[in-house]
Coordinates of C-alpha atoms in Angstrom, one line a residue:
M1 CA 0.0 -0.2 -0.1
S2 CA 2.9 2.1 0.8
Q3 CA 3.8 2.4 -3.5
L4 CA 0.7 3.0 -4.2
L5 CA 0.4 5.9 -1.5
R6 CA 3.6 7.1 -3.0
N7 CA 2.0 7.9 -6.7
S8 CA -1.2 9.0 -5.5
K9 CA -2.2 12.5 -5.4
I10 CA -4.8 13.3 -2.3
L11 CA -6.8 16.1 -1.2
I12 CA -7.6 16.9 2.6
V13 CA -11.0 19.3 3.0
D14 CA -11.6 20.1 6.6
D15 CA -12.5 23.8 8.1
F16 CA -10.3 22.9 11.4
A17 CA -6.6 23.4 10.3
E18 CA -6.0 20.6 13.1
F19 CA -7.6 17.6 11.9
R20 CA -6.6 18.7 8.3
I21 CA -2.6 18.3 9.9
S22 CA -3.6 15.3 11.7
I23 CA -5.1 13.5 8.4
K24 CA -1.9 14.7 6.4
F25 CA 0.6 13.1 9.5
M26 CA -1.4 9.6 9.2
L27 CA -0.9 9.8 5.8
Q28 CA 2.3 10.3 5.3
E29 CA 3.3 7.8 8.2
L30 CA 1.8 5.7 6.0
G31 CA 3.8 6.4 2.6
A32 CA 1.9 9.7 0.7
Q33 CA 4.1 12.1 -0.1
M34 CA 1.8 14.3 -2.5
V35 CA -1.1 15.6 0.1
S36 CA -2.5 19.0 -0.3
Q37 CA -4.6 20.6 1.7
A38 CA -8.2 23.0 1.5
N39 CA -10.5 24.6 4.2
N40 CA -13.7 25.4 2.5
A41 CA -15.7 24.0 -0.3
R42 CA -14.4 26.4 -2.6
E43 CA -10.5 26.1 -2.3
A44 CA -11.2 22.2 -3.1
I45 CA -13.2 23.0 -6.4
N46 CA -10.1 24.9 -7.5
L47 CA -7.4 23.1 -6.2
C48 CA -9.4 19.9 -8.7
K49 CA -9.7 22.4 -11.4
N50 CA -6.2 22.2 -11.7
S51 CA -5.3 19.1 -10.4
R52 CA -6.4 15.3 -10.6
F53 CA -6.5 13.3 -7.3
D54 CA -6.8 10.0 -6.8
V55 CA -8.2 10.1 -3.2
V56 CA -10.2 12.9 -1.3
F57 CA -10.6 13.1 2.6
C58 CA -13.7 15.5 2.5
D59 CA -15.4 16.3 6.1
Y60 CA -18.9 16.5 5.7
N61 CA -20.3 19.3 8.3
L62 CA -18.0 22.7 7.1
G63 CA -19.3 25.4 8.1
D64 CA -20.5 28.4 6.3
G65 CA -21.1 27.3 2.7
Q66 CA -21.5 24.3 0.7
D67 CA -21.0 21.1 2.9
G68 CA -19.3 17.6 1.6
Q69 CA -22.4 16.3 0.0
Q70 CA -22.8 19.4 -2.2
I71 CA -19.1 19.1 -2.9
L72 CA -19.0 15.6 -4.4
E73 CA -21.6 16.2 -6.3
E74 CA -20.7 19.1 -7.7
L75 CA -17.4 18.1 -8.5
N76 CA -18.8 15.5 -10.1
L77 CA -21.7 17.1 -12.3
R78 CA -18.3 19.4 -13.6
G79 CA -15.9 16.0 -14.1
L80 CA -13.3 17.3 -11.4
I81 CA -13.4 14.0 -10.1
S82 CA -13.9 10.3 -12.4
V83 CA -14.7 6.8 -11.7
A84 CA -11.7 6.4 -10.7
T85 CA -11.2 9.1 -7.8
L86 CA -11.8 7.6 -4.3
F87 CA -13.6 9.9 -2.4
L88 CA -14.2 9.2 1.8
M89 CA -16.8 11.0 3.1
V90 CA -15.5 12.1 6.6
T91 CA -17.8 13.3 9.5
A92 CA -19.1 13.5 13.3
E93 CA -22.8 13.4 12.3
T94 CA -25.0 10.9 13.0
S95 CA -28.3 11.7 12.7
S96 CA -30.0 10.4 9.7
S97 CA -30.5 13.1 7.9
Q98 CA -26.9 14.0 7.7
V99 CA -25.5 10.5 6.5
L100 CA -28.5 9.6 4.6
G101 CA -27.7 12.9 2.9
A102 CA -24.3 12.5 2.5
L103 CA -24.6 8.8 1.5
E104 CA -27.3 9.4 -1.8
Y105 CA -23.9 10.7 -4.0
Q106 CA -22.1 7.4 -3.1
P107 CA -19.0 8.5 -1.9
D108 CA -16.7 5.4 -1.7
A109 CA -17.0 5.3 2.1
Y110 CA -18.4 6.8 5.0
I111 CA -15.2 7.8 7.7
T112 CA -17.2 8.8 11.1
K113 CA -14.2 10.3 13.4
P114 CA -12.1 10.0 15.2
F115 CA -10.5 7.4 14.0
T116 CA -6.8 6.2 14.3
R117 CA -3.9 6.1 12.2
Q118 CA -4.9 2.0 12.2
Q119 CA -8.5 2.2 11.3
L120 CA -7.6 4.6 8.4
E121 CA -5.2 2.3 6.7
Q122 CA -6.8 -1.0 7.3
R123 CA -10.0 1.1 5.3
L124 CA -7.6 2.5 2.6
R125 CA -5.5 -0.4 2.1
R126 CA -8.7 -2.4 0.8
L127 CA -9.7 1.3 -1.4
L128 CA -6.5 1.0 -3.0
A129 CA -6.4 -2.5 -3.6
R130 CA -9.6 -2.7 -4.9
N131 CA -9.4 0.7 -7.7
A132 CA -6.0 -1.4 -9.0
V133 CA -7.6 -4.1 -9.4
L134 CA -10.4 -2.3 -11.6
K135 CA -7.9 0.2 -13.2
P136 CA -8.3 -1.6 -16.7
I137 CA -11.7 -0.3 -16.4
H138 CA -11.5 3.4 -15.2
D139 CA -8.9 3.9 -17.8
A140 CA -11.4 2.7 -20.5
M141 CA -14.2 4.5 -19.5
L142 CA -12.0 7.8 -18.9
Q143 CA -11.4 6.8 -22.7
E144 CA -15.2 6.8 -22.9
S145 CA -14.3 3.2 -25.0
Y146 CA -16.5 1.7 -23.6
L147 CA -16.8 -1.7 -25.0
K148 CA -13.4 -2.1 -24.2
A149 CA -14.2 -1.4 -20.7
I150 CA -16.9 -3.9 -21.3
M151 CA -14.1 -6.3 -22.2
A152 CA -11.9 -5.4 -19.0
C153 CA -14.9 -6.1 -16.7
E154 CA -15.1 -9.4 -18.3
A155 CA -11.4 -10.2 -17.6
V156 CA -11.6 -9.2 -13.5
I157 CA -14.7 -10.5 -12.8
E158 CA -13.1 -14.1 -14.2
Q159 CA -9.5 -13.1 -12.4
Y160 CA -11.3 -10.9 -8.9
P161 CA -14.3 -12.5 -8.0
A162 CA -13.7 -10.7 -4.5
V163 CA -14.8 -7.4 -6.8
R164 CA -17.5 -8.8 -8.7
F165 CA -20.4 -6.9 -7.9
A166 CA -18.2 -3.6 -7.9
T167 CA -17.5 -4.6 -11.5
L168 CA -20.6 -5.7 -12.5
R169 CA -21.7 -2.2 -11.3
L170 CA -19.5 -1.1 -13.6
K171 CA -20.0 -2.7 -16.8
A172 CA -23.7 -1.9 -16.6
E173 CA -22.7 1.5 -16.7
C174 CA -20.8 0.8 -19.8
L175 CA -23.3 -1.0 -21.3
E176 CA -26.1 1.7 -20.8
K177 CA -23.7 4.5 -22.0
S178 CA -22.9 2.6 -25.4
N179 CA -26.6 2.2 -25.2
Q180 CA -26.9 -1.4 -25.1
I181 CA -30.3 -0.6 -23.2
D182 CA -31.6 -4.4 -23.6
E183 CA -28.1 -6.1 -22.0
A184 CA -27.6 -3.4 -19.2
L185 CA -31.3 -4.7 -18.1
N186 CA -30.7 -8.5 -17.8
L187 CA -27.5 -7.7 -16.1
Y188 CA -29.8 -5.4 -13.5
N189 CA -32.5 -8.6 -13.6
R190 CA -29.4 -11.2 -13.2
V191 CA -27.7 -9.2 -10.5
V192 CA -31.5 -8.9 -8.4
E193 CA -32.3 -12.3 -8.9
E194 CA -28.8 -13.2 -7.0
Q195 CA -28.4 -10.6 -4.9
P196 CA -31.2 -7.3 -4.2
L197 CA -28.6 -4.6 -4.6
L198 CA -30.0 -0.8 -4.2
W199 CA -27.9 -0.2 -7.3
A200 CA -29.2 -3.1 -9.5
M201 CA -32.3 -2.5 -8.4
V202 CA -32.6 1.4 -9.1
G203 CA -30.7 0.6 -12.2
L204 CA -34.0 -1.6 -13.5
G205 CA -36.7 1.2 -12.5
R206 CA -34.7 3.9 -14.3
I207 CA -34.1 1.8 -17.1
S208 CA -37.9 1.5 -17.5
F209 CA -38.4 5.0 -16.4
K210 CA -36.1 6.6 -20.0
K211 CA -38.6 3.8 -22.0
K212 CA -41.3 5.8 -20.6
D213 CA -42.9 2.6 -19.0
Y214 CA -44.0 4.3 -16.2
Q215 CA -46.1 1.9 -14.3
N216 CA -43.4 -0.5 -14.8
S217 CA -40.9 1.5 -13.4
L218 CA -42.8 1.9 -9.9
T219 CA -43.4 -1.0 -9.7
Y220 CA -39.9 -1.7 -9.5
F221 CA -39.5 1.3 -7.5
K222 CA -42.0 0.6 -5.0
E223 CA -40.0 -3.1 -4.7
T224 CA -37.1 -1.0 -4.0
L225 CA -38.9 0.8 -1.4
Q226 CA -39.7 -2.6 0.7
E227 CA -35.9 -3.6 0.4
F228 CA -34.6 -0.5 1.5
P229 CA -37.1 1.6 3.4
S230 CA -35.0 4.5 4.4
Q231 CA -33.7 5.5 1.0
A232 CA -34.8 9.4 0.1
T233 CA -33.7 8.4 -3.3
V234 CA -36.2 4.9 -3.8
L235 CA -39.1 7.7 -3.1
D236 CA -37.5 10.5 -5.6
W237 CA -38.0 8.1 -8.2
I238 CA -41.8 7.1 -7.1
A239 CA -42.4 10.6 -7.2
K240 CA -41.2 10.7 -10.9
C241 CA -42.8 7.6 -11.7
H242 CA -46.4 9.2 -10.5
S243 CA -45.5 13.0 -11.9
A244 CA -45.3 11.3 -15.6
M245 CA -48.8 9.4 -15.2
G246 CA -50.1 12.8 -13.7
M247 CA -50.6 11.4 -10.2
N248 CA -49.1 14.9 -8.9
V249 CA -51.4 14.8 -5.2
E250 CA -49.0 11.4 -4.7
A251 CA -45.8 12.7 -6.0
E252 CA -46.2 15.5 -4.1
N253 CA -46.6 12.9 -0.8
Q254 CA -43.7 10.7 -1.9
L255 CA -41.3 14.0 -1.6
K256 CA -42.8 15.0 1.4
D257 CA -41.8 11.6 2.8
A258 CA -38.1 12.1 0.9
I259 CA -37.4 15.1 2.7
G260 CA -38.7 14.4 5.7
I261 CA -35.5 11.5 5.6
S262 CA -32.8 13.8 3.8
P263 CA -34.2 17.5 3.6
K264 CA -30.6 18.8 2.1
N265 CA -30.9 17.9 -1.4
V266 CA -31.5 20.6 -3.5
R267 CA -32.9 18.6 -6.5
R268 CA -35.8 17.2 -4.1
Q269 CA -36.4 20.6 -3.1
S270 CA -36.7 21.5 -6.4
L271 CA -39.1 18.9 -7.9
L272 CA -41.3 19.2 -4.9
G273 CA -41.8 23.1 -5.6
E274 CA -42.5 22.6 -9.2
V275 CA -44.9 19.7 -8.7
A276 CA -46.6 21.7 -5.5
Q277 CA -46.6 24.8 -7.7
T278 CA -48.7 22.0 -10.4
L279 CA -50.9 21.3 -8.1
G280 CA -51.6 25.7 -6.7
H281 CA -50.4 24.5 -3.7
F282 CA -48.3 28.1 -3.7
E283 CA -47.4 28.4 0.2
L284 CA -45.8 25.2 -0.1
A285 CA -43.8 25.3 -3.5
H286 CA -42.7 28.9 -2.1
K287 CA -41.3 26.9 0.9
A288 CA -39.6 23.9 -1.0
Y289 CA -38.0 26.3 -3.8
G290 CA -36.4 28.5 -1.3
K291 CA -35.2 25.8 0.7
A292 CA -33.7 24.2 -2.6
I293 CA -32.1 28.0 -3.0
K294 CA -31.0 28.3 0.3
E295 CA -29.2 25.0 0.2
G296 CA -28.1 25.3 -3.3
A297 CA -26.3 28.7 -2.4
Y298 CA -22.9 27.9 -3.2
S299 CA -24.0 24.9 -5.4
C300 CA -23.5 24.7 -9.2
I301 CA -26.9 22.8 -9.5
I302 CA -28.7 26.7 -8.5
D303 CA -29.7 28.3 -11.6
A304 CA -32.0 31.7 -12.7
S305 CA -34.4 28.8 -13.3
H306 CA -34.9 28.4 -9.9
Y307 CA -35.4 31.8 -9.2
Q308 CA -37.6 32.5 -11.9
H309 CA -39.9 29.8 -10.5
Y310 CA -39.6 31.1 -6.8
F311 CA -40.3 34.8 -7.9
D312 CA -43.4 33.0 -10.0
I313 CA -44.8 31.5 -7.2
T314 CA -44.5 34.3 -4.8
A315 CA -46.5 36.5 -7.7
E316 CA -49.6 34.0 -7.0
L317 CA -48.9 34.6 -2.9
V318 CA -48.8 38.7 -3.3
M319 CA -52.4 38.7 -4.0
E320 CA -53.4 36.7 -0.9
K321 CA -51.1 38.6 1.7
Q322 CA -51.3 42.1 3.6
G323 CA -49.1 43.8 6.2
K324 CA -46.2 42.2 7.4
D325 CA -46.4 39.6 5.6
L326 CA -46.1 41.3 2.5
M327 CA -43.8 43.2 3.6
R328 CA -41.6 40.0 4.3
L329 CA -42.0 38.4 0.8
L330 CA -41.4 41.8 -1.3
E331 CA -38.2 42.3 1.1
D332 CA -37.4 38.4 0.4
T333 CA -37.9 39.4 -3.1
E334 CA -35.3 42.3 -3.4
L335 CA -32.8 40.0 -1.5
C336 CA -33.2 36.5 -3.6
Y337 CA -33.2 39.5 -7.1
K338 CA -29.7 40.7 -6.1
R339 CA -28.4 37.8 -5.7
V340 CA -29.3 36.4 -9.4
E341 CA -28.5 39.7 -11.3
S342 CA -25.0 39.1 -9.8
M343 CA -24.8 35.1 -10.9
H344 CA -26.1 36.0 -14.2
A345 CA -25.3 39.5 -14.7
K346 CA -23.9 37.9 -17.8
D347 CA -26.5 35.8 -19.4
A348 CA -28.5 38.5 -20.2
A349 CA -31.4 35.9 -21.5
K350 CA -31.7 34.4 -18.5
L351 CA -32.1 37.6 -16.6
A352 CA -34.5 38.6 -18.5
C353 CA -36.8 36.0 -17.6
V354 CA -36.3 36.3 -14.1
Q355 CA -36.6 40.4 -14.6
A356 CA -40.2 39.8 -16.6
S357 CA -41.5 37.1 -13.3
V358 CA -40.4 39.8 -10.7
A359 CA -41.8 42.3 -12.9
K360 CA -44.9 40.5 -13.0
L361 CA -45.0 39.6 -9.0
Y362 CA -44.9 43.6 -8.3
Q363 CA -48.1 44.2 -10.7
N364 CA -49.7 41.4 -8.6
A365 CA -48.2 43.5 -5.5
D366 CA -50.0 46.9 -6.9
K367 CA -46.5 48.5 -6.2
E368 CA -46.0 50.6 -9.5
S369 CA -43.0 52.2 -8.9
Q370 CA -41.2 48.7 -8.1
T371 CA -43.2 47.2 -11.5
S372 CA -41.8 50.3 -13.4
K373 CA -38.7 49.7 -12.2
Y374 CA -38.0 46.1 -13.0
V375 CA -39.9 47.2 -16.3
S376 CA -36.9 49.3 -17.2
K377 CA -34.4 46.7 -15.9
L378 CA -35.9 44.0 -18.5
A379 CA -35.9 47.0 -21.4
K380 CA -32.2 47.1 -21.0
T381 CA -31.5 43.9 -20.4
L382 CA -33.4 43.0 -24.0
D383 CA -31.2 46.0 -25.4
R384 CA -27.9 43.9 -24.8
P385 CA -26.5 42.3 -28.4
N386 CA -25.7 39.0 -26.6
C387 CA -29.9 39.0 -25.1
E388 CA -30.7 36.0 -27.6
I389 CA -34.2 34.8 -26.9
D390 CA -35.5 31.6 -27.7
N391 CA -39.4 30.3 -27.9
E392 CA -39.6 29.2 -24.7
T393 CA -38.0 32.1 -23.0
Y394 CA -40.2 34.5 -25.6
Q395 CA -43.5 32.9 -24.6
H396 CA -42.2 33.4 -20.7
I397 CA -41.4 36.9 -21.0
E398 CA -44.7 37.4 -22.7
N399 CA -47.1 36.3 -20.3
A400 CA -45.3 38.1 -17.6
L401 CA -46.2 41.2 -19.3
K402 CA -49.5 40.6 -20.4
V403 CA -50.0 40.7 -16.5
V404 CA -48.3 44.1 -16.9
A405 CA -50.5 45.3 -19.0
Q406 CA -53.6 45.1 -17.0
N407 CA -51.9 48.8 -15.8
E408 CA -52.4 50.9 -18.2
K409 CA -50.0 53.1 -17.4
F410 CA -47.4 50.4 -18.8
S411 CA -49.0 50.6 -22.3
S412 CA -46.2 52.4 -24.4
S413 CA -43.5 50.5 -22.6
L414 CA -44.9 47.6 -23.3
K415 CA -45.1 48.8 -27.2
Q416 CA -41.4 48.8 -27.3
L417 CA -41.0 46.0 -25.3
H418 CA -43.1 43.4 -27.3
D419 CA -41.4 45.0 -30.4
D420 CA -38.0 44.0 -28.7
L421 CA -39.0 40.6 -27.7
D422 CA -40.1 40.2 -31.2
L423 CA -37.2 41.2 -32.8
K424 CA -35.2 39.0 -30.6
K425 CA -37.1 35.8 -31.6
Q426 CA -36.8 36.4 -34.8
V427 CA -33.2 36.6 -34.9
Y428 CA -33.0 33.5 -32.6
E429 CA -35.1 31.7 -35.2
E430 CA -32.7 32.2 -38.3
T431 CA -30.0 30.5 -36.5
L432 CA -32.5 27.0 -36.1
P433 CA -31.6 24.4 -38.4
E434 CA -32.4 23.6 -41.8
E435 CA -31.6 21.3 -44.3
D436 CA -28.1 23.3 -45.5
N437 CA -27.4 23.3 -49.3
H438 CA -25.5 26.2 -49.3
S439 CA -22.0 27.7 -48.4
D440 CA -21.0 28.9 -45.1
S441 CA -20.8 32.7 -47.3
E442 CA -24.1 32.1 -48.5
T443 CA -25.4 31.8 -45.0
V444 CA -24.2 34.7 -44.1
D445 CA -25.1 36.9 -46.5
A446 CA -29.0 35.8 -46.2
R447 CA -28.8 36.1 -41.9
L448 CA -27.6 39.4 -43.0
L449 CA -30.5 40.7 -44.9
N450 CA -32.4 39.0 -42.6
R451 CA -31.5 41.5 -40.2
E452 CA -31.4 44.6 -42.3
G453 CA -35.2 43.0 -42.9
M454 CA -35.7 43.2 -39.3
Q455 CA -34.3 46.7 -38.4
L456 CA -36.4 48.1 -41.0
A457 CA -39.4 46.2 -40.0
K458 CA -38.9 47.8 -36.2
A459 CA -38.8 51.7 -38.1
K460 CA -41.9 51.1 -39.8
R461 CA -40.3 50.6 -43.2
E462 CA -42.4 47.5 -44.4
L463 CA -41.8 47.2 -47.7
E464 CA -38.1 47.8 -47.5
A465 CA -37.9 44.9 -45.0
L466 CA -40.1 42.9 -47.4
Q467 CA -37.5 43.5 -49.9
K468 CA -34.5 42.2 -47.9
Y469 CA -36.6 38.8 -47.0
N470 CA -37.4 38.2 -50.0
Q471 CA -33.6 38.3 -50.9
A472 CA -32.9 36.6 -47.9
I473 CA -35.0 33.8 -49.1
A474 CA -34.0 33.6 -52.6
I475 CA -30.5 32.5 -51.4
E476 CA -32.1 30.4 -49.1
P477 CA -35.6 29.2 -49.8
E478 CA -35.9 26.3 -47.8
N479 CA -35.2 28.7 -44.7
F480 CA -38.8 29.0 -42.9
G481 CA -37.9 31.6 -40.3
Y482 CA -37.2 33.9 -42.9
R483 CA -40.6 33.2 -44.6
L484 CA -42.4 33.8 -41.5
N485 CA -40.8 37.3 -41.0
A486 CA -42.1 38.1 -44.9
V487 CA -45.1 37.1 -44.0
Q488 CA -45.5 39.0 -40.5
V489 CA -44.3 42.0 -42.1
I490 CA -47.5 41.9 -44.9
A491 CA -49.9 40.6 -42.2
E492 CA -49.5 43.8 -39.8
N493 CA -49.3 46.3 -42.6
K494 CA -52.8 47.2 -43.9
M495 CA -51.5 48.3 -46.9
L496 CA -49.6 45.1 -48.1
M497 CA -52.5 43.3 -47.0
N498 CA -54.7 45.1 -49.1
N499 CA -52.4 44.7 -52.2
A500 CA -53.4 41.0 -53.9
K501 CA -50.3 41.1 -55.0
Y502 CA -48.3 40.8 -51.4
Y503 CA -51.4 38.6 -50.1
Q504 CA -50.8 35.8 -52.7
E505 CA -47.0 36.1 -51.9
A506 CA -48.2 35.4 -48.1
K507 CA -50.4 32.9 -48.8
E508 CA -47.5 31.1 -51.0
H509 CA -44.7 31.4 -48.2
L510 CA -47.4 30.3 -45.6
Q511 CA -48.6 27.4 -48.4
M512 CA -44.6 26.2 -48.0
L513 CA -44.3 26.2 -44.7
G514 CA -47.9 24.2 -43.9
D515 CA -45.9 21.6 -46.6
T516 CA -42.9 21.0 -45.0
M517 CA -42.9 21.9 -41.2
D518 CA -42.7 19.5 -38.8
Q519 CA -45.7 20.4 -36.0
D520 CA -43.5 19.7 -33.1
D521 CA -41.1 22.6 -34.7
E522 CA -40.3 25.3 -32.2
R523 CA -41.8 27.8 -35.0
W524 CA -45.0 26.2 -35.2
K525 CA -47.4 28.0 -33.2
R526 CA -46.3 31.6 -34.9
Y527 CA -46.9 29.4 -38.1
E528 CA -50.1 29.2 -36.7
A529 CA -50.8 32.6 -35.5
L530 CA -49.9 33.8 -38.8
K531 CA -52.1 31.8 -41.0
E532 CA -55.2 32.6 -39.1
K533 CA -54.2 36.2 -39.4
L534 CA -54.6 36.2 -42.4
E535 CA -57.5 34.1 -43.1
N536 CA -59.0 36.6 -40.5
A537 CA -58.0 39.6 -42.8

């Protein structure tokens, strides 16, 4: 083991310097030479960005900031540790929510402190020996050579039966990643028949869920829960099955049970918030998203969408609250907005979504000055060159602005906002993939003409805009976005609509779009709206 430790890069993460020094001293006595230390999550993640560690000792409770559970998840999500990395969770915590919370992300070992050098040596010897045996599999997986890894698994199983189940688990992962789903399903079934291991039982349910066989998946997960009644992850899967089957009340109850076991999981709290919001249980949804945002404050999992949902739910609650309860919600809104604005200052589209939600929130709270403030923020964000609006973002902002429009004082500013929003959407649509039979230079020329047309349409120079769109269509006749823009500029101008030539031109564009555009295309709703507008003219 001394040789294995000598060649291993080791990281110790603990907020107590004395404990870090103690572990480092023990490891050095056992032969380790390359030992790094981190005081908190940020230091640990930065060290892992710059160096690949073979072994990580991480204390669960690190005070303020991310805990060990969140560090493990973030390192995995960001690819900063690999399947070959040994991650040991170190903690003095004994409560079920703490212990189960940590084990959900499956560290290689869980060590309760204090521990002796002999205990550490015994644990490390076993883990390092196992990893040495599995090295050929790990190496192939790191190269994403999954067929090679599967062959390596067969060799290891034959030569080292003591690590058979660990190897079968890796083989199942490789089968899934190489899209050999039926083979993975058979492997999970064989393992469960031999021994009801948690990973194999979850594998059966997970594959059925991926196949959208939700009833069968639910059956698997219920059987798993009977074997492992305290596993919150299994309750999460049962909730997902219920939700997929439209049984949101049942899903909500399962998630409540899971949170009762392990409350710190950010994804679990977010899922409860989503389900509760669907059911109109806004108090519960608000609490769940609030908990997710709090627990995930230092995590890479939380993004602008969590805040957007939180503000949308708050927008429902403010209509029911008065006095101190209302003020508390609005104060919290400002604090949360400052946080998300800081987090996503460079991501204009995400920020625009959040600002639209907050504007709607203040409109519902009948706070005109604050509504005006966030409408102005939204206008500035949409004006940024890097603000690229896809259809989902467009729809969210559009729906929020419909609420703001209930106050007639915002009519003029909203008109400009709608124009900017339409322009952003059209720029996005021109980048959607089409059948490409053109050179790069032709595509660039067509896009430039299309954007010139959009600017002319915005300046109310519709006929000139139509000419630019037609020039773009001449270069790329199969581009749906250009044709939709041409139809829109005709449909929104009475002079062009009353001209038989242009009216016929719009009908021909719509005919082509109706014949060739897939109904699942993001632009289909826009096509239908323009078609209806033309038919009703």
